[in-house]
Amino acid sequence: YDANGWYAIVEYTPPASEATLFYRYDERERTLTSAAPAVSETWRRNTFGVAWDVMPMNRLTLQVEDIDNAGSSSTDFGVQWQVSYK
């Protein structure tokens, strides 16, 4: 396989807020080079979410992902709790 990809992310934290709104776009193209002719697939994902600092060194993230995987699509939902140790 030969793979190429990129992503971009935009974040916004309103003034005096503990929450950050974000949008992320990912794209990857994968080519099976051993096939004749070569076969390519493109994978794309749009992610919208909010990350909230619920207390010092603890963050809760809620997100929804719209995924297009070479023509088949899905929608995923995610919840993540992060703890930072310093």
C-alpha positions as CSV (number, residue, x, y, z in Angstrom):
1,Y,0.0,0.0,0.0
2,D,0.9,3.6,-0.6
3,A,-1.0,6.1,1.6
4,N,-1.2,9.9,1.7
5,G,-3.3,12.0,4.0
6,W,-3.8,15.3,5.8
7,Y,-6.1,16.9,8.4
8,A,-7.1,20.4,9.5
9,I,-8.6,21.5,12.8
10,V,-10.4,24.7,13.9
11,E,-11.0,25.4,17.6
12,Y,-12.8,28.2,19.4
13,T,-13.0,28.8,23.1
14,P,-15.4,31.6,24.0
15,P,-14.1,34.2,26.5
16,A,-14.4,33.1,30.2
17,S,-15.5,29.6,29.1
18,E,-14.3,26.2,30.1
19,A,-15.5,24.7,26.8
20,T,-13.8,24.5,23.4
21,L,-15.8,24.0,20.3
22,F,-13.9,22.2,17.5
23,Y,-14.2,21.0,13.9
24,R,-11.7,18.6,12.3
25,Y,-11.5,17.3,8.7
26,D,-9.4,14.2,7.9
27,E,-8.6,12.7,4.5
28,R,-6.6,9.7,3.5
29,E,-6.0,8.1,0.1
30,R,-4.7,4.6,0.0
31,T,-3.5,2.9,-3.2
32,L,-2.9,-0.8,-3.6
33,T,0.2,-0.6,-5.8
34,S,0.5,-4.3,-6.3
35,A,-2.8,-4.5,-8.3
36,A,-2.8,-4.0,-12.0
37,P,-4.1,-1.4,-12.5
38,A,-3.5,0.2,-9.1
39,V,-6.7,0.5,-7.0
40,S,-7.3,3.7,-4.9
41,E,-9.6,4.3,-2.0
42,T,-10.4,7.7,-0.4
43,W,-11.4,8.0,3.3
44,R,-12.9,11.3,4.7
45,R,-14.1,12.2,8.1
46,N,-15.8,15.4,9.5
47,T,-15.8,15.7,13.2
48,F,-17.7,18.2,15.3
49,G,-17.4,18.4,19.1
50,V,-16.9,20.2,22.3
51,A,-14.2,19.7,24.9
52,W,-15.1,20.8,28.4
53,D,-12.6,21.3,31.2
54,V,-14.8,20.0,34.0
55,M,-12.2,20.5,36.7
56,P,-8.4,21.1,36.9
57,M,-6.6,18.4,34.8
58,N,-9.9,16.7,33.8
59,R,-11.5,17.1,30.4
60,L,-14.8,15.7,29.0
61,T,-15.0,15.5,25.2
62,L,-18.3,14.9,23.2
63,Q,-18.1,14.5,19.4
64,V,-19.9,13.3,16.4
65,E,-18.1,12.0,13.3
66,D,-19.4,11.7,9.7
67,I,-17.3,9.2,7.9
68,D,-17.1,8.4,4.1
69,N,-15.0,5.3,3.5
70,A,-14.7,4.8,-0.3
71,G,-18.4,5.3,-0.9
72,S,-19.8,3.7,2.3
73,S,-20.7,6.1,5.0
74,S,-21.3,6.0,8.8
75,T,-21.9,8.3,11.7
76,D,-20.1,7.7,15.0
77,F,-20.6,9.3,18.4
78,G,-17.9,9.6,21.0
79,V,-17.4,10.4,24.7
80,Q,-13.9,10.7,26.1
81,W,-12.7,11.5,29.7
82,Q,-9.1,12.7,29.9
83,V,-7.0,13.0,33.0
84,S,-3.7,14.9,32.9
85,Y,-0.9,14.2,35.3
86,K,1.8,16.8,35.8
